PDB file of C-alpha atoms in Angstrom:
ATOM      1  CA  MET A  12      23.923  22.220  67.126  1.00  0.00           C
ATOM      2  CA  ILE A  13      22.433  21.557  63.703  1.00  0.00           C
ATOM      3  CA  ASN A  14      19.030  22.923  62.706  1.00  0.00           C
ATOM      4  CA  ILE A  15      16.456  20.114  62.939  1.00  0.00           C
ATOM      5  CA  SER A  16      12.753  20.338  62.220  1.00  0.00           C
ATOM      6  CA  CYS A  17      10.384  17.551  63.224  1.00  0.00           C
ATOM      7  CA  VAL A  18       7.299  16.871  61.090  1.00  0.00           C
ATOM      8  CA  VAL A  19       4.403  15.019  62.719  1.00  0.00           C
ATOM      9  CA  VAL A  20       1.350  14.070  60.671  1.00  0.00           C
ATOM     10  CA  THR A  21      -1.803  13.544  62.723  1.00  0.00           C
ATOM     11  CA  TYR A  22      -5.349  12.368  62.112  1.00  0.00           C
ATOM     12  CA  ASN A  23      -7.911  11.645  64.857  1.00  0.00           C
ATOM     13  CA  ARG A  24      -5.489  10.344  67.489  1.00  0.00           C
ATOM     14  CA  LEU A  25      -5.525  13.235  69.923  1.00  0.00           C
ATOM     15  CA  GLU A  26      -4.449  11.374  73.067  1.00  0.00           C
ATOM     16  CA  LEU A  27      -1.485   9.814  71.291  1.00  0.00           C
ATOM     17  CA  LEU A  28      -0.607  13.165  69.718  1.00  0.00           C
ATOM     18  CA  LYS A  29      -0.430  14.718  73.192  1.00  0.00           C
ATOM     19  CA  GLU A  30       2.006  11.992  74.245  1.00  0.00           C
ATOM     20  CA  ASN A  31       4.001  12.453  71.052  1.00  0.00           C
ATOM     21  CA  ILE A  32       4.375  16.211  71.522  1.00  0.00           C
ATOM     22  CA  LYS A  33       5.441  15.748  75.138  1.00  0.00           C
ATOM     23  CA  SER A  34       8.140  13.262  74.101  1.00  0.00           C
ATOM     24  CA  LEU A  35       9.431  15.629  71.394  1.00  0.00           C
ATOM     25  CA  LEU A  36       9.702  18.537  73.812  1.00  0.00           C
ATOM     26  CA  ASN A  37      11.672  16.347  76.242  1.00  0.00           C
ATOM     27  CA  GLN A  38      14.376  15.158  73.841  1.00  0.00           C
ATOM     28  CA  THR A  39      17.966  15.326  75.076  1.00  0.00           C
ATOM     29  CA  TYR A  40      18.846  16.784  71.657  1.00  0.00           C
ATOM     30  CA  ALA A  41      16.040  19.265  71.148  1.00  0.00           C
ATOM     31  CA  PRO A  42      14.614  19.851  67.653  1.00  0.00           C
ATOM     32  CA  ASN A  43      14.556  23.520  66.667  1.00  0.00           C
ATOM     33  CA  LYS A  44      11.016  23.320  65.301  1.00  0.00           C
ATOM     34  CA  ILE A  45       8.087  20.927  65.431  1.00  0.00           C
ATOM     35  CA  TYR A  46       5.523  21.055  62.625  1.00  0.00           C
ATOM     36  CA  ILE A  47       2.198  19.423  63.474  1.00  0.00           C
ATOM     37  CA  ILE A  48       0.335  18.675  60.226  1.00  0.00           C
ATOM     38  CA  ASN A  49      -3.304  18.156  61.201  1.00  0.00           C
ATOM     39  CA  ASN A  50      -5.012  16.177  58.439  1.00  0.00           C
ATOM     40  CA  CYS A  51      -8.451  17.714  59.075  1.00  0.00           C
ATOM     41  CA  SER A  52      -9.056  15.708  62.258  1.00  0.00           C
ATOM     42  CA  THR A  53     -12.597  15.567  63.629  1.00  0.00           C
ATOM     43  CA  ASP A  54     -11.802  14.595  67.239  1.00  0.00           C
ATOM     44  CA  GLY A  55     -11.007  18.023  68.686  1.00  0.00           C
ATOM     45  CA  THR A  56      -7.358  18.020  67.602  1.00  0.00           C
ATOM     46  CA  ALA A  57      -7.527  21.510  66.094  1.00  0.00           C
ATOM     47  CA  GLY A  58      -8.979  22.915  69.304  1.00  0.00           C
ATOM     48  CA  TYR A  59      -6.264  21.314  71.395  1.00  0.00           C
ATOM     49  CA  LEU A  60      -3.511  22.529  69.074  1.00  0.00           C
ATOM     50  CA  ALA A  61      -4.754  26.140  69.285  1.00  0.00           C
ATOM     51  CA  GLN A  62      -2.801  26.529  72.544  1.00  0.00           C
ATOM     52  CA  PHE A  63       0.411  26.358  70.499  1.00  0.00           C
ATOM     53  CA  ASN A  64      -0.455  29.248  68.186  1.00  0.00           C
ATOM     54  CA  ASN A  65       2.204  31.451  69.750  1.00  0.00           C
ATOM     55  CA  HIS A  66       4.630  28.709  70.762  1.00  0.00           C
ATOM     56  CA  ASN A  67       8.265  29.471  69.978  1.00  0.00           C
ATOM     57  CA  LYS A  68       8.970  25.932  68.777  1.00  0.00           C
ATOM     58  CA  ILE A  69       5.680  24.402  67.556  1.00  0.00           C
ATOM     59  CA  THR A  70       4.027  25.344  64.261  1.00  0.00           C
ATOM     60  CA  VAL A  71       0.520  23.994  63.650  1.00  0.00           C
ATOM     61  CA  VAL A  72      -0.831  23.485  60.128  1.00  0.00           C
ATOM     62  CA  ASN A  73      -4.559  22.668  60.011  1.00  0.00           C
ATOM     63  CA  LEU A  74      -5.238  21.292  56.545  1.00  0.00           C
ATOM     64  CA  PRO A  75      -8.700  21.938  55.021  1.00  0.00           C
ATOM     65  CA  LYS A  76      -9.074  18.266  54.028  1.00  0.00           C
ATOM     66  CA  ASN A  77      -7.483  14.906  54.756  1.00  0.00           C
ATOM     67  CA  ILE A  78      -4.720  14.404  52.188  1.00  0.00           C
ATOM     68  CA  GLY A  79      -3.439  11.200  53.767  1.00  0.00           C
ATOM     69  CA  GLY A  80      -0.184  10.481  55.504  1.00  0.00           C
ATOM     70  CA  ALA A  81       1.717  10.818  52.218  1.00  0.00           C
ATOM     71  CA  GLY A  82       0.209  14.219  51.511  1.00  0.00           C
ATOM     72  CA  GLY A  83       0.872  15.345  55.070  1.00  0.00           C
ATOM     73  CA  PHE A  84       4.533  14.334  54.921  1.00  0.00           C
ATOM     74  CA  ASN A  85       4.895  15.993  51.530  1.00  0.00           C
ATOM     75  CA  HIS A  86       3.387  19.232  52.856  1.00  0.00           C
ATOM     76  CA  GLY A  87       5.336  19.260  56.130  1.00  0.00           C
ATOM     77  CA  THR A  88       8.665  18.301  54.587  1.00  0.00           C
ATOM     78  CA  ARG A  89       8.374  21.010  51.945  1.00  0.00           C
ATOM     79  CA  LEU A  90       7.571  23.601  54.615  1.00  0.00           C
ATOM     80  CA  ALA A  91      10.427  22.551  56.904  1.00  0.00           C
ATOM     81  CA  VAL A  92      13.024  22.634  54.121  1.00  0.00           C
ATOM     82  CA  LYS A  93      11.807  25.983  52.745  1.00  0.00           C
ATOM     83  CA  GLU A  94      11.975  27.514  56.219  1.00  0.00           C
ATOM     84  CA  GLY A  95      15.606  26.570  56.687  1.00  0.00           C
ATOM     85  CA  ALA A  96      15.804  23.168  58.365  1.00  0.00           C
ATOM     86  CA  GLY A  97      19.149  21.426  58.002  1.00  0.00           C
ATOM     87  CA  TYR A  98      17.591  18.041  58.731  1.00  0.00           C
ATOM     88  CA  VAL A  99      13.968  16.863  58.817  1.00  0.00           C
ATOM     89  CA  TRP A 100      12.728  14.264  61.323  1.00  0.00           C
ATOM     90  CA  LEU A 101       9.514  12.533  60.175  1.00  0.00           C
ATOM     91  CA  MET A 102       6.996  10.515  62.188  1.00  0.00           C
ATOM     92  CA  ASP A 103       3.322   9.694  62.734  1.00  0.00           C
ATOM     93  CA  ASP A 104       1.306  10.946  65.704  1.00  0.00           C
ATOM     94  CA  ASP A 105       1.342   7.504  67.380  1.00  0.00           C
ATOM     95  CA  THR A 106       5.149   7.466  67.489  1.00  0.00           C
ATOM     96  CA  ILE A 107       6.629   8.007  70.954  1.00  0.00           C
ATOM     97  CA  PRO A 108      10.418   8.527  70.843  1.00  0.00           C
ATOM     98  CA  GLU A 109      12.612   7.626  73.787  1.00  0.00           C
ATOM     99  CA  PRO A 110      14.265  10.775  75.289  1.00  0.00           C
ATOM    100  CA  ASP A 111      17.586  10.206  73.483  1.00  0.00           C
ATOM    101  CA  ALA A 112      16.119   8.977  70.162  1.00  0.00           C
ATOM    102  CA  LEU A 113      17.028  12.114  68.203  1.00  0.00           C
ATOM    103  CA  GLU A 114      20.439  12.404  69.840  1.00  0.00           C
ATOM    104  CA  HIS A 115      21.440   9.003  68.438  1.00  0.00           C
ATOM    105  CA  LEU A 116      20.011   9.766  64.995  1.00  0.00           C
ATOM    106  CA  VAL A 117      21.998  13.001  64.793  1.00  0.00           C
ATOM    107  CA  LYS A 118      25.233  11.276  65.772  1.00  0.00           C
ATOM    108  CA  THR A 119      24.864   8.732  62.952  1.00  0.00           C
ATOM    109  CA  ALA A 120      23.511  11.209  60.384  1.00  0.00           C
ATOM    110  CA  THR A 121      26.430  13.599  60.811  1.00  0.00           C
ATOM    111  CA  ALA A 122      29.172  10.943  60.873  1.00  0.00           C
ATOM    112  CA  GLU A 123      29.691  11.080  57.089  1.00  0.00           C
ATOM    113  CA  THR A 124      28.564  13.278  54.206  1.00  0.00           C
ATOM    114  CA  SER A 125      27.079  10.428  52.167  1.00  0.00           C
ATOM    115  CA  VAL A 126      24.238   9.728  54.632  1.00  0.00           C
ATOM    116  CA  GLY A 127      20.820   9.956  52.983  1.00  0.00           C
ATOM    117  CA  PHE A 128      18.699   8.963  55.971  1.00  0.00           C
ATOM    118  CA  VAL A 129      18.877   7.356  59.406  1.00  0.00           C
ATOM    119  CA  CYS A 130      15.918   5.554  60.954  1.00  0.00           C
ATOM    120  CA  SER A 131      15.161   4.474  64.492  1.00  0.00           C
ATOM    121  CA  ARG A 132      14.541   1.008  65.876  1.00  0.00           C
ATOM    122  CA  VAL A 133      10.749   0.758  66.165  1.00  0.00           C
ATOM    123  CA  ILE A 134       9.205  -1.327  68.921  1.00  0.00           C
ATOM    124  CA  TRP A 135       5.609  -1.983  69.973  1.00  0.00           C
ATOM    125  CA  THR A 136       4.132  -1.345  73.408  1.00  0.00           C
ATOM    126  CA  SER A 137       5.216  -4.822  74.578  1.00  0.00           C
ATOM    127  CA  GLY A 138       8.840  -4.011  73.837  1.00  0.00           C
ATOM    128  CA  CYS A 139       9.161  -6.376  70.886  1.00  0.00           C
ATOM    129  CA  GLU A 140       9.993  -5.281  67.349  1.00  0.00           C
ATOM    130  CA  HIS A 141       7.101  -3.676  65.477  1.00  0.00           C
ATOM    131  CA  MET A 142       6.161  -5.858  62.514  1.00  0.00           C
ATOM    132  CA  MET A 143       5.051  -2.902  60.377  1.00  0.00           C
ATOM    133  CA  ASN A 144       8.283  -0.948  60.645  1.00  0.00           C
ATOM    134  CA  LYS A 145      11.088  -3.343  59.847  1.00  0.00           C
ATOM    135  CA  PRO A 146      13.655  -1.617  57.602  1.00  0.00           C
ATOM    136  CA  LYS A 147      15.101  -3.550  54.689  1.00  0.00           C
ATOM    137  CA  ILE A 148      18.640  -4.343  55.794  1.00  0.00           C
ATOM    138  CA  ALA A 149      21.365  -4.368  53.143  1.00  0.00           C
ATOM    139  CA  PRO A 150      22.414  -7.951  52.271  1.00  0.00           C
ATOM    140  CA  GLU A 151      26.001  -7.469  53.419  1.00  0.00           C
ATOM    141  CA  GLU A 152      25.000  -6.197  56.857  1.00  0.00           C
ATOM    142  CA  CYS A 153      24.485  -8.000  60.151  1.00  0.00           C
ATOM    143  CA  ALA A 154      21.210  -6.933  61.779  1.00  0.00           C
ATOM    144  CA  ASN A 155      22.723  -7.394  65.255  1.00  0.00           C
ATOM    145  CA  ASN A 156      25.120  -4.499  64.833  1.00  0.00           C
ATOM    146  CA  ASN A 157      24.293  -1.179  66.469  1.00  0.00           C
ATOM    147  CA  VAL A 158      24.283   0.844  63.230  1.00  0.00           C
ATOM    148  CA  VAL A 159      23.544  -1.082  60.032  1.00  0.00           C
ATOM    149  CA  LYS A 160      23.080  -0.075  56.423  1.00  0.00           C
ATOM    150  CA  CYS A 161      19.520  -0.354  55.130  1.00  0.00           C
ATOM    151  CA  LEU A 162      17.889   0.040  51.728  1.00  0.00           C
ATOM    152  CA  SER A 163      14.475   1.355  52.769  1.00  0.00           C
ATOM    153  CA  CYS A 164      12.406   2.073  55.870  1.00  0.00           C
ATOM    154  CA  THR A 165       9.139   3.635  57.040  1.00  0.00           C
ATOM    155  CA  PHE A 166       8.401   7.180  58.168  1.00  0.00           C
ATOM    156  CA  VAL A 167       8.107   6.094  61.811  1.00  0.00           C
ATOM    157  CA  SER A 168      11.110   8.147  62.948  1.00  0.00           C
ATOM    158  CA  ILE A 169      13.529   8.903  60.135  1.00  0.00           C
ATOM    159  CA  LEU A 170      16.048  11.766  59.948  1.00  0.00           C
ATOM    160  CA  ILE A 171      16.891  13.142  56.481  1.00  0.00           C
ATOM    161  CA  PRO A 172      19.296  15.943  55.458  1.00  0.00           C
ATOM    162  CA  SER A 173      17.480  18.792  53.703  1.00  0.00           C
ATOM    163  CA  ALA A 174      20.172  18.814  51.010  1.00  0.00           C
ATOM    164  CA  VAL A 175      19.167  15.258  50.112  1.00  0.00           C
ATOM    165  CA  ILE A 176      15.483  16.214  49.949  1.00  0.00           C
ATOM    166  CA  ARG A 177      16.268  19.121  47.646  1.00  0.00           C
ATOM    167  CA  LYS A 178      18.159  16.802  45.312  1.00  0.00           C
ATOM    168  CA  VAL A 179      15.859  13.733  45.177  1.00  0.00           C
ATOM    169  CA  GLY A 180      12.488  15.432  45.658  1.00  0.00           C
ATOM    170  CA  LEU A 181       9.662  15.116  48.160  1.00  0.00           C
ATOM    171  CA  PRO A 182       7.581  12.121  49.263  1.00  0.00           C
ATOM    172  CA  ILE A 183       4.869  11.479  46.674  1.00  0.00           C
ATOM    173  CA  ALA A 184       1.672  13.134  47.935  1.00  0.00           C
ATOM    174  CA  GLU A 185      -0.576  11.229  45.503  1.00  0.00           C
ATOM    175  CA  TYR A 186       0.211   7.922  47.222  1.00  0.00           C
ATOM    176  CA  PHE A 187      -2.160   9.080  50.021  1.00  0.00           C
ATOM    177  CA  ILE A 188      -1.122   6.259  52.389  1.00  0.00           C
ATOM    178  CA  TRP A 189       1.286   3.328  52.320  1.00  0.00           C
ATOM    179  CA  HIS A 190       4.468   2.773  50.360  1.00  0.00           C
ATOM    180  CA  ASP A 191       5.249   6.502  50.137  1.00  0.00           C
ATOM    181  CA  ASP A 192       8.019   5.983  52.696  1.00  0.00           C
ATOM    182  CA  ILE A 193       9.421   2.868  50.997  1.00  0.00           C
ATOM    183  CA  GLU A 194       9.476   4.574  47.589  1.00  0.00           C
ATOM    184  CA  PHE A 195      11.072   7.715  49.048  1.00  0.00           C
ATOM    185  CA  THR A 196      13.860   5.924  50.922  1.00  0.00           C
ATOM    186  CA  GLN A 197      14.558   3.659  47.938  1.00  0.00           C
ATOM    187  CA  ARG A 198      14.796   6.790  45.792  1.00  0.00           C
ATOM    188  CA  ILE A 199      17.348   8.283  48.186  1.00  0.00           C
ATOM    189  CA  VAL A 200      19.505   5.153  48.009  1.00  0.00           C
ATOM    190  CA  SER A 201      19.172   5.029  44.199  1.00  0.00           C
ATOM    191  CA  HIS A 202      20.778   8.495  44.094  1.00  0.00           C
ATOM    192  CA  GLY A 203      23.920   7.121  45.724  1.00  0.00           C
ATOM    193  CA  TYR A 204      23.244   8.047  49.335  1.00  0.00           C
ATOM    194  CA  LYS A 205      23.511   5.641  52.266  1.00  0.00           C
ATOM    195  CA  GLY A 206      20.621   4.687  54.529  1.00  0.00           C
ATOM    196  CA  TYR A 207      21.162   3.508  58.092  1.00  0.00           C
ATOM    197  CA  LEU A 208      19.240   1.961  60.971  1.00  0.00           C
ATOM    198  CA  ASP A 209      20.496   3.127  64.360  1.00  0.00           C
ATOM    199  CA  ASN A 210      19.408   0.548  66.926  1.00  0.00           C
ATOM    200  CA  SER A 211      20.287   2.901  69.798  1.00  0.00           C
ATOM    201  CA  SER A 212      17.560   5.300  68.677  1.00  0.00           C
ATOM    202  CA  ILE A 213      14.331   3.739  69.926  1.00  0.00           C
ATOM    203  CA  VAL A 214      10.721   4.780  69.391  1.00  0.00           C
ATOM    204  CA  VAL A 215       7.477   3.100  70.408  1.00  0.00           C
ATOM    205  CA  HIS A 216       4.841   2.796  67.687  1.00  0.00           C
ATOM    206  CA  LYS A 217       1.580   2.675  69.638  1.00  0.00           C
ATOM    207  CA  THR A 218      -0.695   0.944  67.151  1.00  0.00           C
ATOM    208  CA  PRO A 219      -3.687  -0.990  68.591  1.00  0.00           C
ATOM    209  CA  THR A 220      -2.079  -4.298  67.562  1.00  0.00           C
ATOM    210  CA  ASN A 221       1.360  -5.334  66.385  1.00  0.00           C
ATOM    211  CA  TYR A 222       0.701  -6.309  62.790  1.00  0.00           C
ATOM    212  CA  GLY A 223       2.662  -5.874  59.593  1.00  0.00           C
ATOM    213  CA  ALA A 224       1.491  -4.913  56.129  1.00  0.00           C
ATOM    214  CA  SER A 225       0.636  -8.554  55.380  1.00  0.00           C
ATOM    215  CA  ILE A 226      -2.764  -9.058  53.794  1.00  0.00           C
ATOM    216  CA  ILE A 227      -2.992 -12.443  55.516  1.00  0.00           C
ATOM    217  CA  THR A 228      -2.818 -11.120  59.076  1.00  0.00           C
ATOM    218  CA  ALA A 229      -4.121  -7.545  58.702  1.00  0.00           C
ATOM    219  CA  PRO A 230      -7.216  -6.669  60.799  1.00  0.00           C
ATOM    220  CA  ASP A 231     -10.570  -7.021  59.014  1.00  0.00           C
ATOM    221  CA  THR A 232     -11.091  -3.256  59.141  1.00  0.00           C
ATOM    222  CA  ALA A 233      -7.823  -2.585  57.223  1.00  0.00           C
ATOM    223  CA  TYR A 234      -9.114  -3.970  53.914  1.00  0.00           C
ATOM    224  CA  TRP A 235      -9.380  -0.535  52.253  1.00  0.00           C
ATOM    225  CA  ARG A 236      -5.682   0.166  52.808  1.00  0.00           C
ATOM    226  CA  PHE A 237      -4.631  -2.595  50.431  1.00  0.00           C
ATOM    227  CA  TYR A 238      -6.058  -0.710  47.475  1.00  0.00           C
ATOM    228  CA  TYR A 239      -3.312   1.864  48.088  1.00  0.00           C
ATOM    229  CA  GLN A 240      -0.675  -0.746  48.789  1.00  0.00           C
ATOM    230  CA  ILE A 241      -0.892  -2.530  45.434  1.00  0.00           C
ATOM    231  CA  ARG A 242      -1.594   0.648  43.440  1.00  0.00           C
ATOM    232  CA  ASN A 243       1.371   2.460  44.966  1.00  0.00           C
ATOM    233  CA  GLN A 244       3.700  -0.523  44.676  1.00  0.00           C
ATOM    234  CA  MET A 245       2.837  -0.714  40.988  1.00  0.00           C
ATOM    235  CA  ALA A 246       3.578   2.996  40.563  1.00  0.00           C
ATOM    236  CA  THR A 247       6.990   2.500  42.161  1.00  0.00           C
ATOM    237  CA  MET A 248       7.754  -0.441  39.872  1.00  0.00           C
ATOM    238  CA  ARG A 249       6.733   1.637  36.854  1.00  0.00           C
ATOM    239  CA  MET A 250       9.328   4.271  37.799  1.00  0.00           C
ATOM    240  CA  GLN A 251      12.089   1.705  38.264  1.00  0.00           C
ATOM    241  CA  ARG A 252      11.541  -0.646  35.284  1.00  0.00           C
ATOM    242  CA  ASN A 253      10.749  -0.721  31.590  1.00  0.00           C
ATOM    243  CA  TYR A 254       7.119  -1.232  30.599  1.00  0.00           C
ATOM    244  CA  LEU A 255       7.267  -4.958  29.853  1.00  0.00           C
ATOM    245  CA  SER A 256       9.036  -5.669  33.122  1.00  0.00           C
ATOM    246  CA  PHE A 257       6.534  -3.458  34.953  1.00  0.00           C
ATOM    247  CA  LEU A 258       3.565  -5.264  33.392  1.00  0.00           C
ATOM    248  CA  PHE A 259       4.931  -8.738  34.077  1.00  0.00           C
ATOM    249  CA  SER A 260       5.845  -7.861  37.683  1.00  0.00           C
ATOM    250  CA  SER A 261       2.432  -6.275  38.278  1.00  0.00           C
ATOM    251  CA  LEU A 262       0.571  -9.335  37.012  1.00  0.00           C
ATOM    252  CA  ASN A 263       2.716 -11.562  39.186  1.00  0.00           C
ATOM    253  CA  LYS A 264       2.115  -9.329  42.226  1.00  0.00           C
ATOM    254  CA  TYR A 265      -1.643  -9.412  41.613  1.00  0.00           C
ATOM    255  CA  ARG A 266      -1.541 -13.201  41.445  1.00  0.00           C
ATOM    256  CA  LEU A 267       0.418 -13.410  44.706  1.00  0.00           C
ATOM    257  CA  TYR A 268      -1.997 -11.047  46.452  1.00  0.00           C
ATOM    258  CA  LEU A 269      -4.984 -13.155  45.428  1.00  0.00           C
ATOM    259  CA  ARG A 270      -3.232 -16.256  46.718  1.00  0.00           C
ATOM    260  CA  ARG A 271      -2.526 -14.568  50.041  1.00  0.00           C
ATOM    261  CA  VAL A 272      -6.086 -13.305  50.377  1.00  0.00           C
ATOM    262  CA  SER A 273      -7.312 -16.892  50.109  1.00  0.00           C
ATOM    263  CA  LYS A 274      -5.294 -17.675  53.265  1.00  0.00           C
ATOM    264  CA  ARG A 275      -7.239 -15.175  55.355  1.00  0.00           C
ATOM    265  CA  THR A 276      -9.673 -16.594  57.862  1.00  0.00           C
ATOM    266  CA  SER A 277     -12.207 -13.780  57.413  1.00  0.00           C
ATOM    267  CA  ASN A 278     -13.351 -10.891  55.203  1.00  0.00           C
ATOM    268  CA  GLN A 279     -11.773 -12.301  52.049  1.00  0.00           C
ATOM    269  CA  ASP A 280     -14.284 -10.695  49.661  1.00  0.00           C
ATOM    270  CA  LYS A 281     -13.601  -7.108  50.786  1.00  0.00           C
ATOM    271  CA  PHE A 282      -9.825  -7.581  50.597  1.00  0.00           C
ATOM    272  CA  ARG A 283     -10.099  -9.241  47.188  1.00  0.00           C
ATOM    273  CA  LYS A 284     -12.223  -6.362  45.878  1.00  0.00           C
ATOM    274  CA  GLU A 285      -9.704  -3.724  46.996  1.00  0.00           C
ATOM    275  CA  ILE A 286      -6.797  -5.659  45.492  1.00  0.00           C
ATOM    276  CA  LYS A 287      -8.565  -5.898  42.147  1.00  0.00           C
ATOM    277  CA  ARG A 288      -9.425  -2.192  42.208  1.00  0.00           C
ATOM    278  CA  GLY A 289      -5.858  -1.253  43.150  1.00  0.00           C
ATOM    279  CA  PHE A 290      -4.408  -3.395  40.376  1.00  0.00           C
ATOM    280  CA  ILE A 291      -6.663  -1.872  37.713  1.00  0.00           C
ATOM    281  CA  ASP A 292      -5.930   1.688  38.839  1.00  0.00           C
ATOM    282  CA  GLY A 293      -2.236   0.880  39.219  1.00  0.00           C
ATOM    283  CA  LEU A 294      -1.951   0.149  35.499  1.00  0.00           C
ATOM    284  CA  LYS A 295      -2.580   3.823  34.745  1.00  0.00           C
ATOM    285  CA  PHE A 296      -1.418   5.545  37.954  1.00  0.00           C
ATOM    286  CA  LYS A 297       1.587   7.800  37.204  1.00  0.00           C
ATOM    287  CA  PRO A 298       2.188  10.182  40.118  1.00  0.00           C
ATOM    288  CA  LYS A 299       4.780  12.924  39.786  1.00  0.00           C
ATOM    289  CA  ILE A 300       7.740  13.580  42.042  1.00  0.00           C
ATOM    290  CA  GLU A 301       7.630  17.166  43.313  1.00  0.00           C
ATOM    291  CA  PHE A 302      10.626  19.234  44.352  1.00  0.00           C
ATOM    292  CA  VAL A 303      11.087  21.981  46.914  1.00  0.00           C
ATOM    293  CA  ASP A 304      10.722  25.349  45.177  1.00  0.00           C
TER     294      ASP A 304
END
């Protein structure tokens, strides 16, 4: 048995967190440790988690402020690696793994030494594919195969070797939310490691609706998130390209976002404002990649 630590980041979704913890404790391949990173929830989460203070498997970290999903994954991943995890399994609090989800991930992750990450197949409550969590499949792969190579994925159930994390660094905490997972998995692949999607490992992402990160179809209340999306995407492009290419690509992305906003049926002004703000801040946003001490 390899040493696996699970990191769950939670914020104000207590009922789903309860379901998540139950599913983790009932895995056919049991994780050695479960870190619950509480992002300063205000819904009674800390009180509920107090029952695990002396649990032999669950470690609760109550953060003094909300540092976003990116900050939570950065904090939890660093802690898990420093405390001896061989692999780290990341997910949000509204992720409900099937009982054998981890078992399948482990089988694929340990099949070869060049594996950088393995992600699960993410479905919605209806059983269909979740639009938000589609991994980017490598061009040469067939998406119908059981295990396929992918170039990036989200943090909704992903298993990563600690040795890889030590080499490439941690998820970027300053991203706060969105694109931290895409940047991180792309970074892993850019270091020569292989990423895989294991379709036998299934998790349910219990979001209120099944929507992707498209600005056209996103709920009206999600407008503020798109500030982080364009800002963080620009930061990733800055790291991967020279300045002229970065500037040209950013201007083109801004233009495309404005075009897409115009296709919304409601709340266009709020989305347009956040896109403009994200673009302006993205021109000067230069977050640093941190490494495990």
